[in-house]
PDB file of C-alpha atoms in Angstrom:
ATOM      1  CA  MET J   1      13.300  -2.235  -8.990  1.00  0.00           C
ATOM      2  CA  SER J   2      16.911  -2.349  -8.525  1.00  0.00           C
ATOM      3  CA  GLU J   3      18.873  -2.813  -5.106  1.00  0.00           C
ATOM      4  CA  ALA J   4      18.284   0.974  -4.869  1.00  0.00           C
ATOM      5  CA  ASP J   5      14.217  -0.228  -4.088  1.00  0.00           C
ATOM      6  CA  PHE J   6      15.879  -3.215  -1.065  1.00  0.00           C
ATOM      7  CA  SER J   7      14.734  -1.430   2.381  1.00  0.00           C
ATOM      8  CA  ASP J   8      11.044  -0.761   0.471  1.00  0.00           C
ATOM      9  CA  ILE J   9      11.073  -4.509  -0.458  1.00  0.00           C
ATOM     10  CA  ALA J  10      11.908  -5.897   2.610  1.00  0.00           C
ATOM     11  CA  GLU J  11       9.771  -3.806   4.661  1.00  0.00           C
ATOM     12  CA  MET J  12       7.264  -5.739   2.532  1.00  0.00           C
ATOM     13  CA  LEU J  13       9.171  -9.831   2.543  1.00  0.00           C
ATOM     14  CA  LYS J  14      10.992  -9.470   5.552  1.00  0.00           C
ATOM     15  CA  ASN J  15       6.775  -9.484   7.611  1.00  0.00           C
ATOM     16  CA  PRO J  16       5.856 -11.851   9.278  1.00  0.00           C
ATOM     17  CA  ASN J  17       2.016 -10.454   8.584  1.00  0.00           C
ATOM     18  CA  VAL J  18       2.546  -9.697   5.092  1.00  0.00           C
ATOM     19  CA  MET J  19       4.161 -12.755   4.143  1.00  0.00           C
ATOM     20  CA  TYR J  20       1.631 -15.432   5.889  1.00  0.00           C
ATOM     21  CA  ALA J  21       0.575 -17.056   3.338  1.00  0.00           C
ATOM     22  CA  TRP J  22       3.868 -17.521   2.001  1.00  0.00           C
ATOM     23  CA  GLU J  23       4.643 -19.370   5.631  1.00  0.00           C
ATOM     24  CA  TYR J  24       8.206 -17.828   5.925  1.00  0.00           C
ATOM     25  CA  VAL J  25       9.784 -14.362   5.895  1.00  0.00           C
ATOM     26  CA  PHE J  26      12.635 -13.377   3.186  1.00  0.00           C
ATOM     27  CA  ASP J  27      15.863 -12.682   5.325  1.00  0.00           C
ATOM     28  CA  ASP J  28      18.423  -9.874   3.173  1.00  0.00           C
ATOM     29  CA  ILE J  29      20.158 -12.112   0.610  1.00  0.00           C
ATOM     30  CA  ASP J  30      15.940 -13.764  -0.091  1.00  0.00           C
ATOM     31  CA  VAL J  31      15.181 -10.149  -1.036  1.00  0.00           C
ATOM     32  CA  LEU J  32      18.430  -9.388  -3.191  1.00  0.00           C
ATOM     33  CA  GLN J  33      17.657 -12.328  -5.263  1.00  0.00           C
ATOM     34  CA  TRP J  34      13.509 -11.791  -5.321  1.00  0.00           C
ATOM     35  CA  ILE J  35      14.963  -8.164  -7.243  1.00  0.00           C
ATOM     36  CA  LYS J  36      17.310  -9.896  -9.072  1.00  0.00           C
ATOM     37  CA  LYS J  37      14.514 -12.132 -10.799  1.00  0.00           C
ATOM     38  CA  ASN J  38      12.025  -9.731 -10.684  1.00  0.00           C
ATOM     39  CA  ARG J  39      15.594  -7.958 -12.926  1.00  0.00           C
ATOM     40  CA  GLU J  40      15.639 -10.907 -15.078  1.00  0.00           C
ATOM     41  CA  TYR J  41      11.657 -11.428 -15.363  1.00  0.00           C
ATOM     42  CA  TYR J  42      11.943  -7.867 -17.416  1.00  0.00           C
ATOM     43  CA  LYS J  43      14.942  -8.737 -19.753  1.00  0.00           C
ATOM     44  CA  LYS J  44      12.881 -11.791 -20.463  1.00  0.00           C
ATOM     45  CA  TYR J  45       9.711 -10.983 -20.884  1.00  0.00           C
ATOM     46  CA  GLY J  46       9.260  -7.316 -19.562  1.00  0.00           C
ATOM     47  CA  LEU J  47       6.969  -9.262 -17.261  1.00  0.00           C
ATOM     48  CA  GLY J  48       7.232  -9.006 -13.292  1.00  0.00           C
ATOM     49  CA  TYR J  49       6.538  -7.144  -9.778  1.00  0.00           C
ATOM     50  CA  PHE J  50       6.995  -3.842 -10.429  1.00  0.00           C
ATOM     51  CA  LEU J  51       7.000  -1.675  -7.440  1.00  0.00           C
ATOM     52  CA  ALA J  52       3.330   0.314  -6.504  1.00  0.00           C
ATOM     53  CA  VAL J  53       3.463   3.724  -5.957  1.00  0.00           C
ATOM     54  CA  ASP J  54       0.894   6.214  -4.789  1.00  0.00           C
ATOM     55  CA  LYS J  55       0.472   8.545  -6.530  1.00  0.00           C
ATOM     56  CA  GLN J  56       0.529  11.259  -4.842  1.00  0.00           C
ATOM     57  CA  SER J  57       2.572  10.497  -2.241  1.00  0.00           C
ATOM     58  CA  GLY J  58       5.172   9.031  -4.212  1.00  0.00           C
ATOM     59  CA  LYS J  59       5.819   6.784  -1.648  1.00  0.00           C
ATOM     60  CA  VAL J  60       5.953   2.998  -2.527  1.00  0.00           C
ATOM     61  CA  VAL J  61       3.402   1.177  -1.043  1.00  0.00           C
ATOM     62  CA  GLY J  62       3.928  -2.606  -1.709  1.00  0.00           C
ATOM     63  CA  GLN J  63       4.261  -4.580  -5.139  1.00  0.00           C
ATOM     64  CA  ILE J  64       1.953  -5.774  -8.452  1.00  0.00           C
ATOM     65  CA  ALA J  65       2.683  -8.317 -10.762  1.00  0.00           C
ATOM     66  CA  LEU J  66       2.260  -9.581 -14.348  1.00  0.00           C
ATOM     67  CA  MET J  67       3.960 -12.789 -15.640  1.00  0.00           C
ATOM     68  CA  PRO J  68       4.701 -15.679 -17.063  1.00  0.00           C
ATOM     69  CA  ASP J  69       3.218 -18.954 -14.500  1.00  0.00           C
ATOM     70  CA  VAL J  70       3.351 -22.463 -15.564  1.00  0.00           C
ATOM     71  CA  ILE J  71       1.491 -25.078 -13.367  1.00  0.00           C
ATOM     72  CA  ASP J  72       0.674 -28.444 -14.295  1.00  0.00           C
ATOM     73  CA  GLY J  73       2.991 -28.073 -17.649  1.00  0.00           C
ATOM     74  CA  ARG J  74       0.359 -25.578 -19.291  1.00  0.00           C
ATOM     75  CA  GLU J  75       0.718 -22.250 -19.831  1.00  0.00           C
ATOM     76  CA  TYR J  76      -0.524 -19.272 -18.109  1.00  0.00           C
ATOM     77  CA  TYR J  77       0.080 -15.563 -17.192  1.00  0.00           C
ATOM     78  CA  GLU J  78      -0.101 -14.446 -13.034  1.00  0.00           C
ATOM     79  CA  VAL J  79      -1.039 -10.787 -11.512  1.00  0.00           C
ATOM     80  CA  GLY J  80      -0.360 -10.909  -7.787  1.00  0.00           C
ATOM     81  CA  TYR J  81       0.163  -8.770  -5.864  1.00  0.00           C
ATOM     82  CA  ILE J  82       2.699  -8.201  -2.347  1.00  0.00           C
ATOM     83  CA  LEU J  83       1.481  -4.829  -0.475  1.00  0.00           C
ATOM     84  CA  LYS J  84       3.275  -3.687   2.928  1.00  0.00           C
ATOM     85  CA  GLU J  85       1.659  -3.956   5.941  1.00  0.00           C
ATOM     86  CA  LYS J  86       0.489  -0.253   6.644  1.00  0.00           C
ATOM     87  CA  PHE J  87      -0.926   0.567   2.790  1.00  0.00           C
ATOM     88  CA  TRP J  88      -3.588  -2.561   3.661  1.00  0.00           C
ATOM     89  CA  HIS J  89      -7.283  -1.807   2.906  1.00  0.00           C
ATOM     90  CA  ASN J  90      -7.139   1.276   0.879  1.00  0.00           C
ATOM     91  CA  GLY J  91      -7.282  -0.332  -3.157  1.00  0.00           C
ATOM     92  CA  TYR J  92      -4.083  -0.858  -3.264  1.00  0.00           C
ATOM     93  CA  ALA J  93      -3.999  -4.003  -4.568  1.00  0.00           C
ATOM     94  CA  LEU J  94      -7.367  -3.624  -6.444  1.00  0.00           C
ATOM     95  CA  GLU J  95      -6.526  -0.872  -8.459  1.00  0.00           C
ATOM     96  CA  GLY J  96      -2.956  -2.714  -9.692  1.00  0.00           C
ATOM     97  CA  ALA J  97      -4.693  -5.919 -10.334  1.00  0.00           C
ATOM     98  CA  LYS J  98      -7.007  -4.438 -12.791  1.00  0.00           C
ATOM     99  CA  ALA J  99      -3.845  -1.938 -14.308  1.00  0.00           C
ATOM    100  CA  MET J 100      -2.120  -5.261 -14.797  1.00  0.00           C
ATOM    101  CA  ILE J 101      -5.264  -7.339 -16.666  1.00  0.00           C
ATOM    102  CA  GLU J 102      -5.898  -3.743 -18.525  1.00  0.00           C
ATOM    103  CA  TYR J 103      -2.246  -4.122 -19.672  1.00  0.00           C
ATOM    104  CA  ALA J 104      -2.989  -7.873 -20.307  1.00  0.00           C
ATOM    105  CA  LEU J 105      -5.866  -7.571 -22.560  1.00  0.00           C
ATOM    106  CA  ASN J 106      -5.322  -4.032 -24.668  1.00  0.00           C
ATOM    107  CA  LYS J 107      -1.525  -4.260 -24.987  1.00  0.00           C
ATOM    108  CA  LEU J 108      -0.976  -8.472 -24.850  1.00  0.00           C
ATOM    109  CA  LYS J 109      -4.013  -9.337 -26.427  1.00  0.00           C
ATOM    110  CA  LEU J 110      -4.252 -12.253 -23.817  1.00  0.00           C
ATOM    111  CA  ASP J 111      -7.592 -14.676 -23.512  1.00  0.00           C
ATOM    112  CA  ASN J 112      -7.315 -14.688 -19.581  1.00  0.00           C
ATOM    113  CA  VAL J 113      -5.050 -14.608 -16.245  1.00  0.00           C
ATOM    114  CA  ILE J 114      -4.835 -15.625 -13.215  1.00  0.00           C
ATOM    115  CA  PHE J 115      -3.983 -15.377  -9.707  1.00  0.00           C
ATOM    116  CA  GLU J 116      -3.390 -18.267  -7.295  1.00  0.00           C
ATOM    117  CA  ILE J 117      -3.853 -17.624  -4.355  1.00  0.00           C
ATOM    118  CA  ARG J 118      -3.516 -19.103  -0.946  1.00  0.00           C
ATOM    119  CA  PRO J 119      -7.989 -20.747   0.062  1.00  0.00           C
ATOM    120  CA  GLU J 120      -7.298 -18.241   3.696  1.00  0.00           C
ATOM    121  CA  ASN J 121      -5.412 -15.325   1.973  1.00  0.00           C
ATOM    122  CA  PHE J 122      -9.541 -14.207   2.313  1.00  0.00           C
ATOM    123  CA  THR J 123      -8.129 -10.403   1.390  1.00  0.00           C
ATOM    124  CA  SER J 124      -6.164 -11.325  -1.560  1.00  0.00           C
ATOM    125  CA  ARG J 125     -10.012 -13.725  -3.142  1.00  0.00           C
ATOM    126  CA  LYS J 126     -11.927 -11.233  -2.152  1.00  0.00           C
ATOM    127  CA  VAL J 127      -9.811  -8.572  -5.253  1.00  0.00           C
ATOM    128  CA  ALA J 128      -9.819 -10.896  -7.550  1.00  0.00           C
ATOM    129  CA  GLU J 129     -13.292 -11.459  -7.341  1.00  0.00           C
ATOM    130  CA  LYS J 130     -14.219  -7.875  -7.261  1.00  0.00           C
ATOM    131  CA  CYS J 131     -12.094  -8.271 -10.981  1.00  0.00           C
ATOM    132  CA  GLY J 132     -14.344 -10.901 -12.280  1.00  0.00           C
ATOM    133  CA  ALA J 133     -11.852 -13.969 -11.195  1.00  0.00           C
ATOM    134  CA  VAL J 134     -13.799 -16.962 -10.216  1.00  0.00           C
ATOM    135  CA  VAL J 135     -12.347 -19.914  -8.491  1.00  0.00           C
ATOM    136  CA  THR J 136     -11.333 -23.031 -11.464  1.00  0.00           C
ATOM    137  CA  GLY J 137      -8.882 -25.845 -10.149  1.00  0.00           C
ATOM    138  CA  GLU J 138      -6.613 -26.213  -7.078  1.00  0.00           C
ATOM    139  CA  PHE J 139      -2.872 -27.511  -7.311  1.00  0.00           C
ATOM    140  CA  VAL J 140       0.479 -27.722  -5.320  1.00  0.00           C
ATOM    141  CA  LYS J 141       3.537 -25.624  -4.647  1.00  0.00           C
ATOM    142  CA  ASN J 142       6.331 -27.064  -2.912  1.00  0.00           C
ATOM    143  CA  VAL J 143       7.516 -24.161  -1.271  1.00  0.00           C
ATOM    144  CA  ARG J 144      11.190 -24.362   0.180  1.00  0.00           C
ATOM    145  CA  GLY J 145       9.787 -28.114   0.487  1.00  0.00           C
ATOM    146  CA  LYS J 146       6.817 -27.164   2.193  1.00  0.00           C
ATOM    147  CA  ASN J 147       3.764 -27.959  -0.215  1.00  0.00           C
ATOM    148  CA  MET J 148       1.224 -25.221  -0.568  1.00  0.00           C
ATOM    149  CA  LYS J 149      -2.727 -25.592  -1.749  1.00  0.00           C
ATOM    150  CA  HIS J 150      -3.262 -23.000  -4.628  1.00  0.00           C
ATOM    151  CA  LEU J 151      -6.214 -21.597  -5.843  1.00  0.00           C
ATOM    152  CA  ILE J 152      -6.954 -21.218  -9.646  1.00  0.00           C
ATOM    153  CA  TYR J 153      -9.040 -18.130  -9.920  1.00  0.00           C
ATOM    154  CA  LEU J 154      -8.870 -17.304 -13.502  1.00  0.00           C
ATOM    155  CA  LEU J 155     -10.555 -14.669 -15.297  1.00  0.00           C
ATOM    156  CA  ASN J 156     -11.289 -14.738 -18.887  1.00  0.00           C
ATOM    157  CA  LEU J 157     -10.741 -10.755 -20.190  1.00  0.00           C
ATOM    158  CA  ASP J 158     -14.409 -11.047 -21.093  1.00  0.00           C
ATOM    159  CA  ASN J 159     -16.006 -11.178 -18.378  1.00  0.00           C
ATOM    160  CA  PHE J 160     -13.588  -8.375 -17.136  1.00  0.00           C
ATOM    161  CA  ILE J 161     -14.982  -5.513 -14.563  1.00  0.00           C
ATOM    162  CA  LEU J 162     -13.676  -2.441 -14.797  1.00  0.00           C
TER     163      LEU J 162
END
C-alpha cells in the first residue's frame, strides 16, 4: 500500500461498521499514519498489512496482514484482516488469511501464528476457526486509552486446514 491507495484504505478505516471492534474510526491523518506504519513494516520485516485485490475485477477488497506482534513480552506472528464492508461474507478474509498462513509456513518456516480478536467479533473468530486456530488465552490491549479484551487464537501450522 502507498499514499496512492488512500481512498481505498480510508473506505475501510473510516467506516464505523468495519471498525466497530476497534471502537473508533480513523480520520485522514490516522489513515496516512496507518499507510506510513505499514510501509515501515515492509522495510523492516517484509511484512505488514497488504492490500487484498479481487483477482478478476482488480478492485481493492480489503487488507490482509502477517506481522510481528508482542503480547505480554512474548513474540508472535499475527494474521489479520480488514475488509471493505461491501465485500464482507464473500470468503476474502478466509482466502487472505490462508495465503498469509501458507507464507508463514512455507517461506518463514514458522511453527505457529496467532489471531488476536475481540470476543464479540464473531465473524473474525469464525475465520480463525476455519483455519484451524483455537483460543489459547486472552489479554487486555490498551487502544487509545481504552482497555480492550482480546482473545488469542493460536494456530500450530501442523494443524493448518487448507
